[in-house]
Coordinates of C-alpha atoms in Angstrom, one line a residue:
M1 CA -13.9 -22.2 11.1
G2 CA -16.8 -20.4 9.9
G3 CA -16.8 -17.2 8.1
A4 CA -15.6 -14.2 9.7
V5 CA -17.6 -11.3 11.1
V6 CA -16.8 -8.3 8.8
D7 CA -17.7 -5.5 11.5
D8 CA -21.0 -6.8 12.3
E9 CA -22.4 -5.7 8.9
P10 CA -26.1 -6.6 8.8
S11 CA -26.9 -9.7 6.4
D12 CA -29.6 -8.2 4.7
V13 CA -28.0 -4.7 3.8
K14 CA -27.2 -4.2 0.1
A15 CA -24.3 -2.3 -1.3
P16 CA -25.9 1.3 -1.8
D17 CA -23.4 1.9 -4.8
G18 CA -23.4 5.5 -4.1
G19 CA -24.7 7.8 -1.6
W20 CA -22.5 8.1 1.5
G21 CA -20.1 5.7 -0.2
W22 CA -18.7 8.6 -2.1
A23 CA -17.8 10.0 1.2
V24 CA -16.1 6.8 2.0
L25 CA -14.5 6.5 -1.3
A26 CA -13.2 10.1 -0.5
G27 CA -11.8 8.9 3.0
G28 CA -10.3 6.0 1.3
F29 CA -8.7 7.9 -1.6
V30 CA -6.6 9.9 1.2
I31 CA -6.1 6.9 3.2
T32 CA -4.5 4.7 0.1
G33 CA -2.4 7.7 -0.5
F34 CA -0.8 8.2 3.0
S35 CA -0.4 4.5 3.1
Y36 CA 1.4 3.8 -0.3
A37 CA 3.1 7.3 -0.7
F38 CA 4.8 7.7 2.6
P39 CA 7.2 4.6 1.8
K40 CA 8.4 6.2 -1.1
A41 CA 8.2 9.7 0.0
V42 CA 10.7 9.2 2.9
S43 CA 13.2 8.3 0.2
V44 CA 13.9 11.6 -0.6
F45 CA 15.3 12.2 2.9
F46 CA 17.9 9.2 2.5
K47 CA 20.9 11.6 1.4
E48 CA 20.4 13.7 4.3
L49 CA 20.0 10.7 6.8
I50 CA 22.9 9.2 5.4
R51 CA 25.2 12.4 6.2
E52 CA 23.7 12.7 9.5
F53 CA 24.3 9.3 11.0
G54 CA 26.8 7.9 8.7
V55 CA 25.0 5.1 7.4
G56 CA 24.5 3.3 4.0
Y57 CA 21.7 3.0 1.6
S58 CA 20.9 -0.7 2.9
D59 CA 20.6 1.0 6.4
C60 CA 18.1 3.7 5.2
A61 CA 16.1 1.5 3.1
W62 CA 15.3 -0.6 6.1
I63 CA 12.9 2.8 6.9
S64 CA 10.7 2.0 4.1
S65 CA 11.0 -1.8 4.3
I66 CA 9.9 -1.5 8.0
L67 CA 6.9 0.9 7.0
L68 CA 5.5 -1.6 4.4
A69 CA 6.1 -4.5 6.8
M70 CA 4.1 -2.9 9.7
L71 CA 1.4 -2.0 6.7
Y72 CA 1.3 -5.6 5.6
G73 CA 2.4 -7.7 8.5
T74 CA -0.3 -6.1 11.0
G75 CA -3.1 -7.4 8.5
P76 CA -4.5 -10.1 11.2
L77 CA -4.1 -7.6 14.1
C78 CA -6.3 -5.3 12.0
S79 CA -8.9 -7.9 11.2
V80 CA -9.3 -8.9 14.7
L81 CA -9.7 -5.1 16.0
V82 CA -11.9 -4.6 13.1
N83 CA -14.2 -7.4 14.0
K84 CA -14.0 -6.6 17.6
F85 CA -14.4 -2.8 17.6
G86 CA -15.7 -1.7 13.9
C87 CA -13.8 0.1 11.3
R88 CA -14.4 3.7 12.7
P89 CA -12.9 3.8 16.0
V90 CA -9.5 1.5 14.9
M91 CA -9.0 4.2 11.9
M92 CA -9.4 7.3 14.5
V93 CA -6.9 5.5 16.8
G94 CA -4.5 4.6 13.9
G95 CA -4.6 8.1 12.7
L96 CA -3.2 9.3 16.1
F97 CA -0.2 6.4 15.9
A98 CA 0.7 7.5 12.6
S99 CA 1.0 11.1 13.7
L100 CA 3.0 10.2 17.0
G101 CA 5.6 8.2 15.0
M102 CA 6.4 10.8 12.9
I103 CA 6.7 13.5 15.5
L104 CA 9.0 11.3 17.5
A105 CA 11.0 10.7 14.6
S106 CA 11.8 14.3 14.3
L107 CA 13.4 14.2 17.6
A108 CA 15.8 11.2 16.7
T109 CA 19.4 10.8 17.6
S110 CA 20.2 7.5 15.5
I111 CA 18.9 5.6 12.7
I112 CA 17.3 3.1 15.0
H113 CA 14.9 5.5 16.6
I114 CA 13.8 6.1 13.0
Y115 CA 13.3 2.6 12.5
L116 CA 11.1 2.3 15.7
C117 CA 9.1 5.6 15.3
T118 CA 8.7 6.0 11.5
G119 CA 8.8 2.4 10.8
V120 CA 7.0 0.8 13.8
I121 CA 4.7 3.3 15.3
T122 CA 3.7 5.1 12.0
G123 CA 3.6 2.1 10.2
L124 CA 1.3 0.5 12.4
G125 CA -1.0 3.7 12.5
L126 CA -1.1 3.5 8.6
A127 CA -2.0 0.0 8.8
L128 CA -5.0 0.5 11.2
N129 CA -6.3 2.7 8.6
F130 CA -5.6 1.2 5.3
Q131 CA -7.4 -2.3 5.9
P132 CA -10.7 -1.0 7.4
S133 CA -11.0 1.9 4.8
L134 CA -10.7 -1.1 2.0
I135 CA -13.3 -3.2 4.0
M136 CA -15.9 -0.3 4.0
L137 CA -15.2 0.6 0.5
N138 CA -16.0 -3.0 -0.7
R139 CA -19.0 -3.2 1.6
Y140 CA -20.6 0.3 0.0
F141 CA -20.0 -0.6 -3.3
S142 CA -20.6 -4.0 -5.3
E143 CA -21.7 -3.3 -9.1
K144 CA -19.4 -0.3 -9.4
R145 CA -16.5 -1.9 -7.1
P146 CA -13.9 -1.9 -9.7
L147 CA -14.1 1.7 -10.4
A148 CA -14.5 2.4 -6.7
N149 CA -11.1 0.4 -6.2
G150 CA -9.5 2.2 -9.0
L151 CA -10.5 5.7 -7.7
S152 CA -9.5 4.9 -4.1
A153 CA -6.0 3.5 -5.2
A154 CA -5.5 6.7 -7.2
G155 CA -5.1 8.4 -3.8
S156 CA -1.5 6.8 -3.7
P157 CA 0.1 8.4 -6.9
V158 CA -1.8 11.9 -5.7
A159 CA -0.3 11.7 -2.6
L160 CA 3.1 10.7 -3.9
C161 CA 3.1 13.6 -6.6
C162 CA 2.6 16.2 -3.4
L163 CA 4.6 14.4 -0.6
S164 CA 7.9 13.9 -2.8
P165 CA 8.4 17.6 -3.8
L166 CA 7.0 18.6 -0.3
G167 CA 9.8 16.7 1.4
Q168 CA 12.4 17.9 -1.0
V169 CA 11.7 21.6 -0.2
L170 CA 11.3 21.0 3.4
H171 CA 15.2 19.5 3.9
F172 CA 17.1 20.3 0.7
S173 CA 16.5 24.2 0.9
S174 CA 17.0 24.4 4.9
S175 CA 20.4 25.8 4.5
V176 CA 20.0 28.0 1.8
S177 CA 19.9 31.4 3.2
L178 CA 22.6 30.4 6.0
S179 CA 25.1 29.1 3.3
A180 CA 24.8 32.4 1.5
V181 CA 25.8 34.5 4.4
V182 CA 28.7 32.0 5.5
D183 CA 29.9 31.6 1.9
Q184 CA 30.5 35.8 1.7
Y185 CA 32.3 35.5 5.1
Y186 CA 34.2 32.5 4.0
D187 CA 35.4 34.5 0.9
V188 CA 36.9 37.3 3.2
G189 CA 38.4 34.8 5.8
R190 CA 40.1 33.3 2.7
N191 CA 41.7 36.3 1.7
M192 CA 42.9 37.3 5.1
Y193 CA 44.4 33.9 6.0
E194 CA 45.5 32.4 2.8
H195 CA 48.4 30.5 4.7
N196 CA 45.9 29.1 7.0
E197 CA 44.8 25.4 5.4
R198 CA 42.0 25.0 7.9
C199 CA 40.2 28.2 6.5
V200 CA 40.6 27.4 2.7
K201 CA 40.1 23.9 2.7
K202 CA 37.0 22.9 0.6
I203 CA 34.5 21.4 3.1
N204 CA 30.6 21.5 3.5
T205 CA 28.7 24.6 4.9
M206 CA 28.7 23.6 8.3
G207 CA 32.5 22.9 8.3
K208 CA 33.0 26.3 6.7
L209 CA 31.1 27.8 9.7
Y210 CA 33.0 26.1 12.4
A211 CA 36.3 27.3 10.6
L212 CA 35.1 30.8 10.6
L213 CA 34.1 30.6 14.2
E214 CA 37.5 29.1 15.4
L215 CA 39.6 31.8 13.6
R216 CA 37.0 34.6 15.1
I217 CA 36.5 36.0 11.8
I218 CA 32.7 35.9 12.6
D219 CA 30.5 35.5 15.6
I220 CA 27.2 33.3 15.5
V221 CA 24.9 36.5 16.3
N222 CA 26.6 38.4 13.5
V223 CA 25.5 35.7 11.0
F224 CA 21.9 35.7 12.3
R225 CA 21.5 39.6 12.0
H226 CA 22.2 39.0 8.2
I227 CA 19.4 36.8 7.9
S228 CA 15.7 38.1 8.2
P229 CA 13.5 36.4 10.4
P230 CA 11.1 35.3 7.7
K231 CA 13.8 33.5 6.0
V232 CA 14.9 32.0 9.0
L233 CA 11.5 30.5 9.4
Q234 CA 11.2 29.7 5.9
Y235 CA 14.3 27.8 5.4
H236 CA 15.1 26.5 8.8
Y237 CA 13.2 23.3 8.6
G238 CA 15.6 20.3 7.6
W239 CA 14.6 16.5 7.8
R240 CA 13.6 17.1 11.3
G241 CA 11.3 19.9 10.3
G242 CA 10.1 17.8 7.5
F243 CA 9.2 15.0 9.7
L244 CA 7.5 17.1 11.9
I245 CA 5.2 18.5 9.2
L246 CA 4.6 15.2 7.7
G247 CA 3.2 14.1 11.1
G248 CA 0.9 16.9 11.3
L249 CA -0.5 15.9 7.8
L250 CA -1.0 12.4 9.1
L251 CA -3.8 13.6 11.6
N252 CA -6.2 13.7 8.6
C253 CA -6.5 10.1 8.9
C254 CA -8.7 10.5 12.3
A255 CA -10.9 12.7 9.9
C256 CA -11.3 10.2 7.4
G257 CA -11.9 7.5 9.9
A258 CA -15.0 9.6 11.0
L259 CA -16.2 9.1 7.5
M260 CA -16.7 5.5 7.8
R261 CA -20.2 5.4 9.0
P262 CA -21.4 1.5 9.3
L263 CA -24.2 0.4 7.3
V264 CA -27.6 -0.1 8.9
G265 CA -30.3 -2.4 7.8
P266 CA -33.7 -1.8 6.9
K267 CA -35.9 -0.9 9.8
K268 CA -38.6 -3.8 10.8
P269 CA -41.7 -3.0 12.6
Q270 CA -41.7 -2.7 16.1
V271 CA -43.8 -6.0 16.7
Q272 CA -41.1 -8.3 14.6
E273 CA -38.3 -6.0 16.1
L274 CA -39.3 -7.1 19.8
Q275 CA -39.9 -10.7 19.0
A276 CA -36.5 -10.6 17.5
V277 CA -34.9 -9.5 20.6
D278 CA -36.8 -12.1 22.6
Q279 CA -35.7 -14.6 20.4
A280 CA -32.1 -13.6 20.4
E281 CA -31.9 -13.5 23.8
K282 CA -33.2 -16.9 24.4
K283 CA -30.7 -18.5 22.0
P284 CA -27.2 -18.8 23.1
K285 CA -24.8 -16.6 21.2
P286 CA -22.1 -18.3 19.4
L287 CA -18.6 -17.3 19.2
K288 CA -17.6 -14.7 17.0
K289 CA -14.8 -15.7 14.7
L290 CA -12.2 -12.9 14.7
L291 CA -9.8 -14.3 12.1
D292 CA -11.2 -17.0 9.4
F293 CA -8.4 -19.4 8.5
S294 CA -10.4 -21.4 6.2
V295 CA -9.7 -19.2 3.2
F296 CA -6.4 -21.5 3.1
K297 CA -8.6 -24.3 1.9
D298 CA -9.3 -22.4 -1.0
R299 CA -6.9 -23.1 -4.1
G300 CA -7.5 -19.8 -5.6
F301 CA -6.8 -17.7 -2.6
L302 CA -3.3 -20.1 -1.8
I303 CA -2.2 -19.2 -5.6
Y304 CA -3.2 -15.6 -5.2
A305 CA -1.2 -15.2 -1.6
I306 CA 2.0 -17.1 -3.3
A307 CA 1.9 -14.9 -6.4
A308 CA 1.4 -11.3 -4.5
S309 CA 4.3 -12.5 -1.8
I310 CA 6.9 -13.3 -5.0
M311 CA 5.5 -9.8 -6.6
V312 CA 6.1 -7.6 -3.5
L313 CA 9.8 -8.7 -3.4
G314 CA 10.5 -6.4 -6.3
L315 CA 7.8 -4.4 -6.6
F316 CA 8.5 -1.5 -4.4
V317 CA 12.3 -1.5 -5.0
P318 CA 12.3 0.9 -8.0
P319 CA 10.4 3.8 -6.6
V320 CA 12.6 3.7 -3.3
F321 CA 15.8 3.9 -5.4
V322 CA 15.2 5.7 -8.7
V323 CA 15.7 9.1 -7.3
S324 CA 19.1 7.9 -6.0
Y325 CA 19.9 6.5 -9.2
A326 CA 19.2 9.8 -10.7
K327 CA 21.4 11.8 -8.1
E328 CA 24.1 9.4 -9.0
M329 CA 24.2 10.3 -12.6
G330 CA 24.9 13.9 -11.4
N331 CA 21.5 15.3 -11.6
E332 CA 20.4 18.0 -9.3
D333 CA 18.4 17.0 -6.4
T334 CA 15.1 18.9 -7.0
K335 CA 15.3 17.3 -10.7
S336 CA 15.9 13.6 -9.4
A337 CA 12.9 14.2 -6.9
L338 CA 10.9 15.3 -9.9
L339 CA 11.1 11.5 -11.4
L340 CA 8.5 10.3 -8.4
T341 CA 6.2 13.0 -9.3
I342 CA 6.0 12.0 -13.1
L343 CA 5.6 8.4 -11.8
G344 CA 2.7 9.5 -9.6
F345 CA 1.1 11.6 -12.2
V346 CA 0.9 8.8 -14.7
D347 CA -0.2 6.3 -12.0
I348 CA -3.2 9.0 -11.1
F349 CA -4.7 8.1 -14.6
A350 CA -3.6 4.6 -14.8
R351 CA -5.8 3.3 -11.9
P352 CA -9.0 4.4 -12.5
T353 CA -8.9 4.0 -16.4
C354 CA -8.0 0.3 -15.5
G355 CA -10.8 0.2 -12.9
L356 CA -13.0 1.3 -15.8
I357 CA -12.1 -1.4 -17.9
A358 CA -12.1 -4.1 -15.5
G359 CA -15.6 -3.3 -14.5
M360 CA -16.9 -3.9 -18.4
K361 CA -18.9 -6.9 -18.7
W362 CA -16.7 -8.8 -21.0
V363 CA -13.3 -8.0 -18.8
R364 CA -14.4 -8.7 -15.0
P365 CA -14.8 -12.5 -15.2
R366 CA -11.4 -12.1 -16.7
C367 CA -9.8 -9.6 -14.4
V368 CA -7.3 -12.4 -13.2
Y369 CA -5.7 -12.4 -16.7
L370 CA -5.6 -8.5 -16.8
F371 CA -4.1 -8.5 -13.3
S372 CA -1.4 -11.0 -14.6
F373 CA -0.6 -9.0 -17.5
A374 CA 0.0 -6.0 -15.3
I375 CA 2.4 -8.0 -13.4
L376 CA 4.2 -8.8 -16.2
F377 CA 4.1 -5.2 -17.8
N378 CA 5.6 -3.9 -14.9
G379 CA 8.5 -6.7 -14.1
I380 CA 9.4 -6.2 -18.1
T381 CA 9.3 -2.4 -17.3
D382 CA 11.8 -3.0 -14.4
V383 CA 14.4 -5.2 -16.6
V384 CA 14.5 -2.7 -19.7
S385 CA 15.3 0.5 -17.4
S386 CA 18.2 -1.3 -15.7
Q387 CA 19.8 0.0 -19.2
A388 CA 19.0 3.5 -18.6
T389 CA 22.0 5.6 -18.3
D390 CA 20.7 9.3 -18.5
Y391 CA 17.9 11.2 -17.3
P392 CA 15.7 11.0 -20.1
G393 CA 15.9 7.3 -20.1
L394 CA 14.9 7.2 -16.2
V395 CA 11.8 9.7 -17.5
V396 CA 10.9 7.1 -19.6
F397 CA 11.1 4.4 -17.2
C398 CA 9.0 6.4 -14.8
I399 CA 6.4 6.8 -17.5
F400 CA 5.9 3.2 -18.5
F401 CA 6.4 2.1 -14.3
G402 CA 3.5 4.5 -13.4
L403 CA 1.2 2.9 -15.8
S404 CA 2.1 -0.7 -15.2
Y405 CA 1.9 0.0 -11.3
G406 CA -1.3 1.8 -11.3
M407 CA -2.8 -1.4 -13.2
V408 CA -1.7 -3.7 -10.3
G409 CA -2.6 -1.2 -7.7
A410 CA -6.4 -0.9 -9.4
L411 CA -6.7 -4.7 -9.4
Q412 CA -5.1 -6.6 -6.7
F413 CA -7.9 -6.0 -4.1
E414 CA -10.7 -6.7 -7.1
V415 CA -9.2 -10.0 -7.5
L416 CA -8.7 -11.0 -3.9
M417 CA -12.5 -10.0 -3.5
A418 CA -13.6 -12.0 -6.3
I419 CA -11.9 -15.3 -5.2
V420 CA -12.8 -15.1 -1.5
G421 CA -16.2 -12.9 -1.5
T422 CA -17.4 -10.2 1.0
K423 CA -17.8 -12.1 4.2
K424 CA -14.2 -13.6 4.2
F425 CA -12.4 -10.4 2.6
S426 CA -11.5 -9.1 5.9
S427 CA -9.7 -12.3 7.1
A428 CA -8.4 -12.9 3.8
L429 CA -6.9 -9.5 3.2
G430 CA -5.2 -9.5 6.8
L431 CA -3.6 -12.7 5.9
V432 CA -2.4 -11.8 2.5
L433 CA -0.9 -8.8 4.0
L434 CA 0.9 -10.7 6.5
M435 CA 2.4 -13.2 4.0
E436 CA 3.5 -10.2 1.8
A437 CA 5.0 -8.5 4.8
I438 CA 7.5 -11.2 5.2
A439 CA 8.5 -10.3 1.4
V440 CA 8.4 -6.6 1.8
L441 CA 10.8 -6.9 4.9
V442 CA 13.6 -8.7 2.4
G443 CA 13.0 -6.8 -0.8
P444 CA 14.1 -3.0 -0.6
P445 CA 17.0 -3.9 2.2
G446 CA 18.4 -6.8 0.1
A447 CA 18.4 -4.3 -2.9
G448 CA 20.2 -1.8 -0.8
R449 CA 22.7 -4.5 0.1
L450 CA 23.2 -5.6 -3.3
L451 CA 23.7 -1.9 -4.0
D452 CA 26.4 -1.4 -1.4
T453 CA 28.2 -4.5 -2.7
T454 CA 28.3 -3.7 -6.5
H455 CA 27.6 -0.1 -6.6
N456 CA 25.6 -0.5 -9.5
Y457 CA 22.1 0.2 -9.9
M458 CA 21.5 -2.1 -12.9
H459 CA 21.5 -5.1 -10.8
V460 CA 19.3 -3.8 -8.6
F461 CA 16.6 -3.0 -11.2
L462 CA 17.4 -6.4 -12.8
L463 CA 16.7 -8.2 -9.9
A464 CA 13.3 -6.5 -9.1
G465 CA 12.0 -6.9 -12.8
C466 CA 12.8 -10.9 -12.6
E467 CA 11.1 -11.2 -9.3
V468 CA 8.0 -9.6 -10.7
I469 CA 7.8 -11.5 -13.9
L470 CA 8.0 -14.5 -11.6
A471 CA 4.7 -13.6 -9.9
S472 CA 2.9 -12.9 -13.2
I473 CA 4.2 -16.4 -14.5
V474 CA 2.7 -17.9 -11.0
I475 CA -0.4 -16.3 -10.9
C476 CA -1.4 -17.0 -14.5
L477 CA -0.4 -20.5 -14.8
G478 CA -1.9 -21.2 -11.5
N479 CA -5.1 -19.9 -12.4
F480 CA -5.1 -21.4 -15.7
L481 CA -4.5 -25.1 -14.1
C482 CA -7.3 -24.5 -11.6
I483 CA -9.8 -23.6 -14.2
K484 CA -9.2 -27.0 -15.9
K485 CA -9.7 -28.7 -12.5
K486 CA -12.6 -26.8 -10.9
P487 CA -15.4 -28.1 -12.8
D488 CA -14.9 -31.6 -12.1
E489 CA -14.5 -31.4 -8.5
P490 CA -18.0 -30.4 -7.3
E491 CA -19.5 -33.5 -9.5
A492 CA -16.9 -35.8 -7.8
H493 CA -17.8 -34.2 -4.5
L494 CA -21.6 -35.5 -4.9
E495 CA -20.6 -38.9 -6.4
N496 CA -18.4 -39.8 -3.7
G497 CA -20.4 -38.0 -0.9
A498 CA -21.4 -39.4 2.3
P499 CA -24.5 -41.8 2.8
A500 CA -26.6 -39.3 4.4
E501 CA -26.1 -36.6 2.0
M502 CA -27.2 -39.4 -0.9
E503 CA -30.3 -40.2 1.2
K504 CA -31.0 -36.5 1.6
L505 CA -31.0 -36.2 -2.4
N506 CA -33.1 -39.5 -3.0
S507 CA -35.6 -38.3 -0.4
L508 CA -36.9 -35.1 -2.5
P509 CA -40.3 -35.4 -3.7
E510 CA -41.3 -36.8 -7.2
G511 CA -42.1 -33.5 -8.5
G512 CA -38.7 -31.4 -7.6
K513 CA -36.3 -32.4 -9.9
T514 CA -32.7 -33.0 -8.5
E515 CA -29.9 -31.4 -9.9
S516 CA -28.6 -34.7 -11.3
E517 CA -31.7 -34.7 -13.3
Q518 CA -31.3 -31.5 -15.2
P519 CA -30.1 -31.2 -18.5
D520 CA -26.5 -32.1 -19.7
G521 CA -25.5 -28.5 -19.9
V522 CA -26.2 -27.9 -16.3
R523 CA -23.6 -29.2 -13.6
A524 CA -24.8 -30.2 -10.0
G525 CA -21.9 -29.1 -8.1
S526 CA -21.2 -25.8 -10.5
G527 CA -24.9 -24.5 -10.0
K528 CA -24.3 -24.6 -6.3
A529 CA -20.7 -23.2 -6.5
M530 CA -22.2 -20.3 -8.8
E531 CA -25.0 -19.5 -6.5
G532 CA -22.6 -19.5 -3.5
A533 CA -20.2 -17.1 -5.3
E534 CA -23.0 -14.9 -6.2
K535 CA -24.3 -14.7 -2.3
S536 CA -20.6 -14.1 -0.8
G537 CA -20.0 -11.4 -3.2
G538 CA -17.7 -13.0 -5.6
V539 CA -18.4 -13.0 -9.3
G540 CA -20.1 -15.9 -10.6
N541 CA -17.2 -17.1 -13.2
P542 CA -14.4 -19.7 -12.4
E543 CA -12.0 -17.4 -14.1
T544 CA -12.4 -14.9 -11.6
A545 CA -11.9 -17.2 -8.6
L546 CA -8.7 -18.6 -9.8

């Protein structure tokens, strides 16, 4: 199949590397934040959901997994929609879906409803925003692309720093004022009815309230008379109100989609434009390729896709379980949620810094090795953190995990762009995300099942670390082997080429030297390969192309 058309981008348009691109970058910053932070931020509601629906950790972990699986698994669908309708309308519709899913989830009566609403509908909406924002960002930036990708990726930790404490406040403080009033009446009732076991039994706040109502010590009207209306409004959110507010925040995705203005080619003189229109009408229109499967012929793309799929098996597990791990140690809820904020704060600075380093002249041709190191660093951090036994140990883990996670986030799409180039990036991104979706759907729930079986977080973090380390080995060795083999392939292709191609080479004028007549230092095939890589947007170096 031919190269996929990416949102009908004019072929003669040069990336502006600035201008309106900074507005596109701002929109991508917000979209990336929502897309990656939501699956982690939802984890702060797990304790309440377990209590509400009587489910286990593995059941709640499916919420984050389905969200991520939809974000990744709908990649090909997003590619088709972007190539058919363009980035802007797809993103605006996606924003509506994302918001609708969270609003419907606030009305859920079972964990299955949350799977469908938060996982499927919100996940689809975020996917329809995430991929088009990446496509537009990489179209607006070329020379500054590593920095732009790093800055855009920083949206994830910024959103995580905001959403995690927000979610904590929304549902953990929901019963503060009601609890205080009920406790006062409960003390009175316990003194009056010491012989009554139902009243003096230590149960949760709502159990106390039911006991007091049953014994007619209080009535519900009397309770709410003692709570001022502002406090009721302030504290009576709960996880349902939290989901509703998060759904309202997701409407900002529609505004970000409006920023994605398509690039317009340079204006031609009116006569030339009319002639071009006439010629275009006479020629039969070729069928537009909505999805380009030819990327699977690229060995570098295959290695990247396999390594990325292994990586995401364990990459998202620690952020999902670190809050529950801290609570299991006996830490307060707000103190436990602070770990995600620490992780996100470090991540904020790691991503742009890594983007700057990757854009350096000496580093950019070798960014695959930097990417491999970042994955290895992340895996080792998981393995070492499995031995943490107290809160300071988890704080140290979050610092190093945020650093390594930020490096991975800043480099993953830069490396993919270097492998496939601009024209095939839309299709390649969609297909890679689809492959990663299968792994994402298995990773966190598998870790949750392991936790339910062993009741030990050490095994969860060890497994996640080993999976990530394996991914770094795959991409590093695969890249090294491809570099060794790649220079010989174009030359062999010319030597064993079809007779028609050889005749074409022999029929060149005497004055024009063929590539085989060039000095020994210049390879016939590699010259064309380098030229093709430059035209397609990839960096002209075999080390970046895996």
